[in-house]
């Protein structure tokens, strides 16, 4: 088997935003009820939309509704009440989903045909 001289043939564009989204969601559980939580909701919604876009680019269509739902649920313009026990579980579940998607969403590299 010949070693891969040019690196991997796929790229994981959603990895960094997925990790950042998971961190933001976990930090969000600590900030619920504070003024910073509303700002963090913007960050969570935007990162969810970015990951959804990377899923579209990678043709992993099944992730798009998941991250669209996360973006809508943490939307600060028309907010859902996420301060209950169910809201805390939603934060944790969304963080796990973000990490799983970050690892699984991958697209072929444009220069893979060298």
N, CA, C and O atoms as a DFTB+ gen file, in Angstrom:
456 C
 N C O
     1  1       0.843      -1.167       0.000
     2  2       0.000       0.000       0.000
     3  2       0.893       1.236       0.000
     4  3       1.786       1.370       0.837
     5  1       0.647       2.121      -0.932
     6  2       1.447       3.330      -1.063
     7  2       1.008       4.375      -0.035
     8  3      -0.188       4.611       0.132
     9  1       1.957       4.997       0.646
    10  2       1.564       6.030       1.619
    11  2       0.965       7.244       0.906
    12  3       1.308       7.542      -0.238
    13  1       0.078       7.924       1.595
    14  2      -0.586       9.099       1.045
    15  2       0.356      10.288       1.155
    16  3       0.553      10.838       2.239
    17  1       0.939      10.682       0.020
    18  2       1.946      11.739       0.020
    19  2       1.353      13.123       0.200
    20  3       2.045      14.040       0.642
    21  1       0.110      13.282      -0.128
    22  2      -0.478      14.619      -0.142
    23  2      -1.460      14.857       0.998
    24  3      -2.190      15.848       0.967
    25  1      -1.503      14.012       1.972
    26  2      -2.416      14.188       3.092
    27  2      -3.740      13.497       2.835
    28  3      -3.876      12.745       1.870
    29  1      -4.704      13.746       3.684
    30  2      -5.999      13.066       3.560
    31  2      -6.752      13.531       2.311
    32  3      -6.534      14.638       1.819
    33  1      -7.633      12.677       1.811
    34  2      -8.402      13.009       0.614
    35  2      -9.719      13.703       0.950
    36  3     -10.481      14.055       0.049
    37  1      -9.991      13.901       2.228
    38  2     -11.200      14.605       2.649
    39  2     -10.816      15.753       3.584
    40  3      -9.747      15.753       4.193
    41  1     -11.709      16.719       3.677
    42  2     -11.501      17.819       4.625
    43  2     -12.712      17.934       5.525
    44  3     -13.845      17.710       5.097
    45  1     -12.467      18.279       6.760
    46  2     -13.526      18.390       7.773
    47  2     -13.721      19.868       8.118
    48  3     -13.212      20.363       9.123
    49  1     -14.471      20.555       7.257
    50  2     -14.700      21.986       7.452
    51  2     -15.534      22.273       8.688
    52  3     -15.408      23.353       9.266
    53  1     -16.379      21.350       9.112
    54  2     -17.275      21.581      10.244
    55  2     -16.620      21.258      11.584
    56  3     -17.262      21.417      12.623
    57  1     -15.385      20.819      11.594
    58  2     -14.753      20.397      12.849
    59  2     -14.571      21.569      13.818
    60  3     -15.013      21.490      14.964
    61  1     -13.940      22.629      13.384
    62  2     -13.710      23.772      14.285
    63  2     -15.018      24.431      14.723
    64  3     -15.195      24.680      15.916
    65  1     -15.952      24.727      13.789
    66  2     -17.210      25.310      14.272
    67  2     -18.000      24.363      15.167
    68  3     -18.707      24.816      16.066
    69  1     -17.893      23.062      14.938
    70  2     -18.595      22.101      15.785
    71  2     -18.063      22.086      17.201
    72  3     -18.832      22.018      18.160
    73  1     -16.753      22.151      17.335
    74  2     -16.145      22.198      18.672
    75  2     -16.503      23.511      19.362
    76  3     -16.829      23.524      20.550
    77  1     -16.442      24.619      18.615
    78  2     -16.810      25.909      19.192
    79  2     -18.277      25.942      19.612
    80  3     -18.618      26.510      20.650
    81  1     -19.146      25.331      18.800
    82  2     -20.566      25.280      19.150
    83  2     -20.784      24.465      20.418
    84  3     -21.570      24.860      21.279
    85  1     -20.107      23.347      20.539
    86  2     -20.245      22.523      21.747
    87  2     -19.773      23.293      22.982
    88  3     -20.407      23.233      24.036
    89  1     -18.666      24.013      22.848
    90  2     -18.169      24.815      23.971
    91  2     -19.172      25.903      24.326
    92  3     -19.449      26.129      25.503
    93  1     -19.720      26.582      23.313
    94  2     -20.694      27.656      23.560
    95  2     -21.944      27.109      24.243
    96  3     -22.506      27.763      25.121
    97  1     -22.379      25.924      23.848
    98  2     -23.571      25.335      24.462
    99  2     -23.324      24.950      25.917
   100  3     -24.199      25.137      26.762
   101  1     -22.154      24.419      26.213
   102  2     -21.846      24.052      27.597
   103  2     -21.692      25.304      28.455
   104  3     -22.179      25.348      29.584
   105  1     -21.020      26.317      27.925
   106  2     -20.888      27.576      28.652
   107  2     -22.264      28.220      28.830
   108  3     -22.523      28.873      29.840
   109  1     -23.137      28.034      27.850
   110  2     -24.482      28.583      27.929
   111  2     -25.271      28.054      29.112
   112  3     -26.106      28.765      29.670
   113  1     -25.013      26.809      29.500
   114  2     -25.712      26.274      30.670
   115  2     -25.330      27.033      31.936
   116  3     -26.129      27.131      32.867
   117  1     -24.121      27.566      31.973
   118  2     -23.663      28.324      33.137
   119  2     -24.160      29.768      33.128
   120  3     -24.262      30.401      34.178
   121  1     -24.469      30.287      31.929
   122  2     -24.839      31.693      31.802
   123  2     -26.340      31.937      31.695
   124  3     -26.762      33.080      31.517
   125  1     -27.147      30.898      31.798
   126  2     -28.594      31.081      31.674
   127  2     -29.070      32.073      32.736
   128  3     -28.753      31.942      33.918
   129  1     -29.824      33.049      32.295
   130  2     -30.349      34.061      33.197
   131  2     -29.512      35.318      33.279
   132  3     -29.960      36.319      33.838
   133  1     -28.302      35.293      32.735
   134  2     -27.456      36.489      32.766
   135  2     -27.632      37.287      31.467
   136  3     -28.250      36.817      30.512
   137  1     -27.080      38.491      31.455
   138  2     -27.137      39.318      30.250
   139  2     -26.287      38.737      29.125
   140  3     -26.604      38.929      27.950
   141  1     -25.223      38.038      29.466
   142  2     -24.339      37.454      28.464
   143  2     -24.994      36.308      27.708
   144  3     -24.581      35.978      26.597
   145  1     -26.004      35.708      28.300
   146  2     -26.653      34.567      27.654
   147  2     -27.321      34.976      26.340
   148  3     -27.304      34.213      25.375
   149  1     -27.899      36.154      26.297
   150  2     -28.539      36.613      25.054
   151  2     -27.510      36.782      23.944
   152  3     -27.788      36.454      22.790
   153  1     -26.333      37.285      24.275
   154  2     -25.259      37.405      23.285
   155  2     -24.779      36.030      22.844
   156  3     -24.504      35.808      21.665
   157  1     -24.682      35.117      23.792
   158  2     -24.236      33.762      23.465
   159  2     -25.235      33.045      22.560
   160  3     -24.846      32.195      21.759
   161  1     -26.500      33.377      22.680
   162  2     -27.508      32.784      21.798
   163  2     -27.248      33.150      20.347
   164  3     -27.452      32.320      19.461
   165  1     -26.799      34.378      20.081
   166  2     -26.426      34.773      18.727
   167  2     -25.297      33.889      18.214
   168  3     -25.348      33.392      17.089
   169  1     -24.287      33.698      19.041
   170  2     -23.128      32.887      18.659
   171  2     -23.563      31.452      18.361
   172  3     -23.124      30.868      17.370
   173  1     -24.407      30.887      19.197
   174  2     -24.873      29.516      19.004
   175  2     -25.663      29.395      17.706
   176  3     -25.461      28.446      16.948
   177  1     -26.555      30.336      17.443
   178  2     -27.367      30.281      16.227
   179  2     -26.503      30.414      14.975
   180  3     -26.708      29.694      13.998
   181  1     -25.545      31.325      15.002
   182  2     -24.684      31.523      13.833
   183  2     -23.805      30.305      13.590
   184  3     -23.659      29.872      12.446
   185  1     -23.219      29.746      14.637
   186  2     -22.384      28.554      14.465
   187  2     -23.204      27.375      13.947
   188  3     -22.708      26.592      13.136
   189  1     -24.437      27.238      14.396
   190  2     -25.298      26.164      13.896
   191  2     -25.569      26.342      12.406
   192  3     -25.576      25.364      11.659
   193  1     -25.791      27.572      11.970
   194  2     -26.014      27.814      10.544
   195  2     -24.755      27.565       9.726
   196  3     -24.841      27.085       8.595
   197  1     -23.592      27.882      10.274
   198  2     -22.329      27.619       9.579
   199  2     -22.128      26.117       9.393
   200  3     -21.754      25.670       8.309
   201  1     -22.371      25.349      10.431
   202  2     -22.226      23.895      10.323
   203  2     -23.240      23.338       9.338
   204  3     -22.922      22.435       8.563
   205  1     -24.454      23.863       9.360
   206  2     -25.459      23.443       8.386
   207  2     -25.012      23.719       6.959
   208  3     -25.244      22.907       6.064
   209  1     -24.374      24.858       6.748
   210  2     -23.881      25.180       5.403
   211  2     -22.758      24.227       4.991
   212  3     -22.712      23.797       3.839
   213  1     -21.860      23.892       5.905
   214  2     -20.816      22.927       5.586
   215  2     -21.418      21.556       5.287
   216  3     -20.880      20.812       4.467
   217  1     -22.511      21.220       5.935
   218  2     -23.198      19.962       5.642
   219  2     -23.773      19.984       4.222
   220  3     -23.723      18.978       3.515
   221  1     -24.311      21.116       3.813
   222  2     -24.818      21.249       2.435
   223  2     -23.672      21.086       1.451
   224  3     -23.807      20.371       0.458
   225  1     -22.551      21.737       1.711
   226  2     -21.406      21.636       0.810
   227  2     -20.875      20.208       0.713
   228  3     -20.414      19.785      -0.347
   229  1     -20.939      19.472       1.811
   230  2     -20.457      18.094       1.821
   231  2     -21.515      17.100       1.343
   232  3     -21.262      15.897       1.281
   233  1     -22.708      17.615       1.003
   234  2     -23.835      16.791       0.562
   235  2     -24.287      15.809       1.639
   236  3     -24.702      14.689       1.341
   237  1     -24.201      16.247       2.892
   238  2     -24.719      15.500       4.037
   239  2     -26.036      16.168       4.443
   240  3     -26.127      16.812       5.488
   241  1     -27.043      16.001       3.600
   242  2     -28.303      16.726       3.737
   243  2     -29.034      16.428       5.042
   244  3     -29.790      17.272       5.523
   245  1     -28.829      15.261       5.620
   246  2     -29.568      14.881       6.828
   247  2     -29.187      15.740       8.023
   248  3     -29.939      15.773       8.997
   249  1     -28.056      16.436       7.996
   250  2     -27.661      17.297       9.108
   251  2     -28.309      18.672       9.034
   252  3     -28.387      19.371      10.045
   253  1     -28.771      19.069       7.861
   254  2     -29.304      20.423       7.683
   255  2     -30.509      20.696       8.586
   256  3     -30.510      21.720       9.268
   257  1     -31.541      19.835       8.630
   258  2     -32.660      20.144       9.532
   259  2     -32.270      20.144      11.006
   260  3     -32.866      20.866      11.806
   261  1     -31.285      19.350      11.365
   262  2     -30.840      19.308      12.763
   263  2     -30.259      20.658      13.171
   264  3     -30.605      21.198      14.222
   265  1     -29.378      21.197      12.341
   266  2     -28.746      22.460      12.700
   267  2     -29.652      23.654      12.443
   268  3     -29.479      24.705      13.060
   269  1     -30.598      23.509      11.558
   270  2     -31.611      24.546      11.402
   271  2     -32.481      24.611      12.659
   272  3     -32.851      25.696      13.107
   273  1     -32.807      23.447      13.224
   274  2     -33.585      23.414      14.465
   275  2     -32.802      24.019      15.625
   276  3     -33.375      24.725      16.456
   277  1     -31.504      23.753      15.691
   278  2     -30.677      24.353      16.740
   279  2     -30.633      25.867      16.576
   280  3     -30.741      26.604      17.556
   281  1     -30.474      26.333      15.336
   282  2     -30.429      27.777      15.086
   283  2     -31.743      28.447      15.462
   284  3     -31.741      29.556      15.995
   285  1     -32.861      27.788      15.192
   286  2     -34.161      28.362      15.533
   287  2     -34.398      28.322      17.044
   288  3     -34.907      29.287      17.615
   289  1     -34.038      27.228      17.687
   290  2     -34.285      27.095      19.121
   291  2     -33.456      28.091      19.939
   292  3     -33.930      28.593      20.958
   293  1     -32.236      28.377      19.510
   294  2     -31.385      29.311      20.241
   295  2     -31.395      30.700      19.616
   296  3     -30.546      31.532      19.937
   297  1     -32.348      30.955      18.727
   298  2     -32.500      32.253      18.092
   299  2     -32.829      33.303      19.143
   300  3     -33.827      33.159      19.849
   301  1     -32.020      34.360      19.272
   302  2     -32.301      35.356      20.308
   303  2     -33.388      36.352      19.924
   304  3     -33.857      37.094      20.787
   305  1     -33.798      36.393      18.679
   306  2     -34.803      37.364      18.259
   307  2     -36.183      36.966      18.781
   308  3     -36.897      37.794      19.346
   309  1     -36.553      35.719      18.595
   310  2     -37.807      35.179      19.142
   311  2     -37.407      33.998      20.022
   312  3     -37.478      32.849      19.586
   313  1     -36.986      34.272      21.255
   314  2     -36.360      33.225      22.070
   315  2     -37.358      32.219      22.652
   316  3     -38.484      32.550      23.021
   317  1     -36.881      30.986      22.710
   318  2     -37.564      29.945      23.475
   319  2     -37.022      30.004      24.894
   320  3     -35.883      30.416      25.111
   321  1     -37.829      29.596      25.851
   322  2     -37.376      29.563      27.234
   323  2     -36.562      28.295      27.456
   324  3     -37.111      27.195      27.513
   325  1     -35.254      28.459      27.579
   326  2     -34.359      27.323      27.771
   327  2     -33.783      27.299      29.183
   328  3     -32.717      26.726      29.409
   329  1     -34.477      27.915      30.128
   330  2     -33.959      27.976      31.492
   331  2     -34.456      26.837      32.373
   332  3     -34.047      26.734      33.530
   333  1     -35.323      25.985      31.854
   334  2     -35.840      24.871      32.650
   335  2     -34.868      23.689      32.610
   336  3     -33.816      23.751      31.974
   337  1     -35.240      22.631      33.293
   338  2     -34.425      21.412      33.286
   339  2     -34.357      20.828      31.868
   340  3     -33.320      20.316      31.447
   341  1     -35.459      20.912      31.154
   342  2     -35.480      20.444      29.763
   343  2     -34.548      21.281      28.891
   344  3     -33.918      20.756      27.972
   345  1     -34.460      22.559      29.172
   346  2     -33.547      23.430      28.437
   347  2     -32.091      23.068      28.674
   348  3     -31.274      23.113      27.755
   349  1     -31.770      22.709      29.915
   350  2     -30.404      22.270      30.208
   351  2     -30.069      20.974      29.474
   352  3     -28.962      20.810      28.962
   353  1     -31.029      20.063      29.429
   354  2     -30.817      18.830      28.666
   355  2     -30.675      19.118      27.182
   356  3     -29.901      18.456      26.490
   357  1     -31.420      20.106      26.685
   358  2     -31.303      20.486      25.274
   359  2     -29.913      21.039      24.972
   360  3     -29.363      20.775      23.903
   361  1     -29.342      21.800      25.899
   362  2     -27.979      22.297      25.712
   363  2     -26.987      21.140      25.575
   364  3     -26.142      21.127      24.680
   365  1     -27.107      20.191      26.464
   366  2     -26.177      19.053      26.452
   367  2     -26.377      18.205      25.197
   368  3     -25.407      17.800      24.556
   369  1     -27.627      17.938      24.850
   370  2     -27.908      17.137      23.658
   371  2     -27.407      17.832      22.398
   372  3     -26.841      17.182      21.519
   373  1     -27.606      19.137      22.299
   374  2     -27.131      19.878      21.126
   375  2     -25.610      19.899      21.067
   376  3     -25.036      19.866      19.978
   377  1     -24.944      19.955      22.229
   378  2     -23.483      19.912      22.251
   379  2     -22.968      18.570      21.749
   380  3     -21.996      18.517      20.996
   381  1     -23.610      17.499      22.161
   382  2     -23.213      16.162      21.689
   383  2     -23.456      16.035      20.183
   384  3     -22.614      15.503      19.459
   385  1     -24.596      16.519      19.716
   386  2     -24.903      16.478      18.281
   387  2     -23.867      17.289      17.501
   388  3     -23.430      16.861      16.432
   389  1     -23.472      18.440      18.014
   390  2     -22.479      19.275      17.341
   391  2     -21.140      18.551      17.220
   392  3     -20.489      18.618      16.178
   393  1     -20.732      17.866      18.274
   394  2     -19.464      17.134      18.222
   395  2     -19.529      15.949      17.264
   396  3     -18.578      15.688      16.528
   397  1     -20.649      15.236      17.273
   398  2     -20.798      14.098      16.359
   399  2     -20.786      14.582      14.912
   400  3     -20.117      13.995      14.062
   401  1     -21.519      15.642      14.637
   402  2     -21.558      16.177      13.280
   403  2     -20.199      16.713      12.855
   404  3     -19.807      16.570      11.697
   405  1     -19.480      17.329      13.785
   406  2     -18.158      17.865      13.465
   407  2     -17.210      16.770      12.993
   408  3     -16.371      16.994      12.120
   409  1     -17.350      15.605      13.569
   410  2     -16.486      14.486      13.179
   411  2     -16.975      13.828      11.882
   412  3     -16.162      13.407      11.059
   413  1     -18.275      13.738      11.697
   414  2     -18.820      12.984      10.571
   415  2     -18.960      13.777       9.281
   416  3     -18.931      13.183       8.203
   417  1     -19.110      15.081       9.348
   418  2     -19.273      15.878       8.128
   419  2     -17.903      16.059       7.493
   420  3     -17.015      16.695       8.061
   421  1     -17.749      15.493       6.318
   422  2     -16.482      15.623       5.594
   423  2     -16.768      15.700       4.103
   424  3     -17.715      15.091       3.606
   425  1     -15.945      16.450       3.408
   426  2     -16.105      16.634       1.969
   427  2     -14.808      16.259       1.284
   428  3     -13.736      16.416       1.869
   429  1     -14.882      15.765       0.055
   430  2     -13.640      15.465      -0.659
   431  2     -12.851      16.738      -0.930
   432  3     -13.417      17.794      -1.214
   433  1     -11.557      16.617      -0.836
   434  2     -10.701      17.777      -1.094
   435  2     -10.740      18.123      -2.569
   436  3     -10.841      17.235      -3.416
   437  1     -10.662      19.388      -2.876
   438  2     -10.682      19.831      -4.264
   439  2      -9.420      19.392      -5.000
   440  3      -9.457      19.161      -6.209
   441  1      -8.318      19.277      -4.292
   442  2      -7.056      18.884      -4.915
   443  2      -6.732      17.424      -4.696
   444  3      -5.564      17.042      -4.768
   445  1      -7.735      16.587      -4.428
   446  2      -7.523      15.158      -4.137
   447  2      -7.149      14.367      -5.390
   448  3      -6.704      13.225      -5.278
   449  1      -7.318      14.944      -6.573
   450  2      -7.048      14.206      -7.810
   451  2      -5.636      14.445      -8.325
   452  3      -5.395      14.301      -9.524
   453  1      -4.700      14.803      -7.462
   454  2      -3.317      15.004      -7.900
   455  2      -2.685      13.733      -8.363
   456  3      -1.521      13.733      -8.765
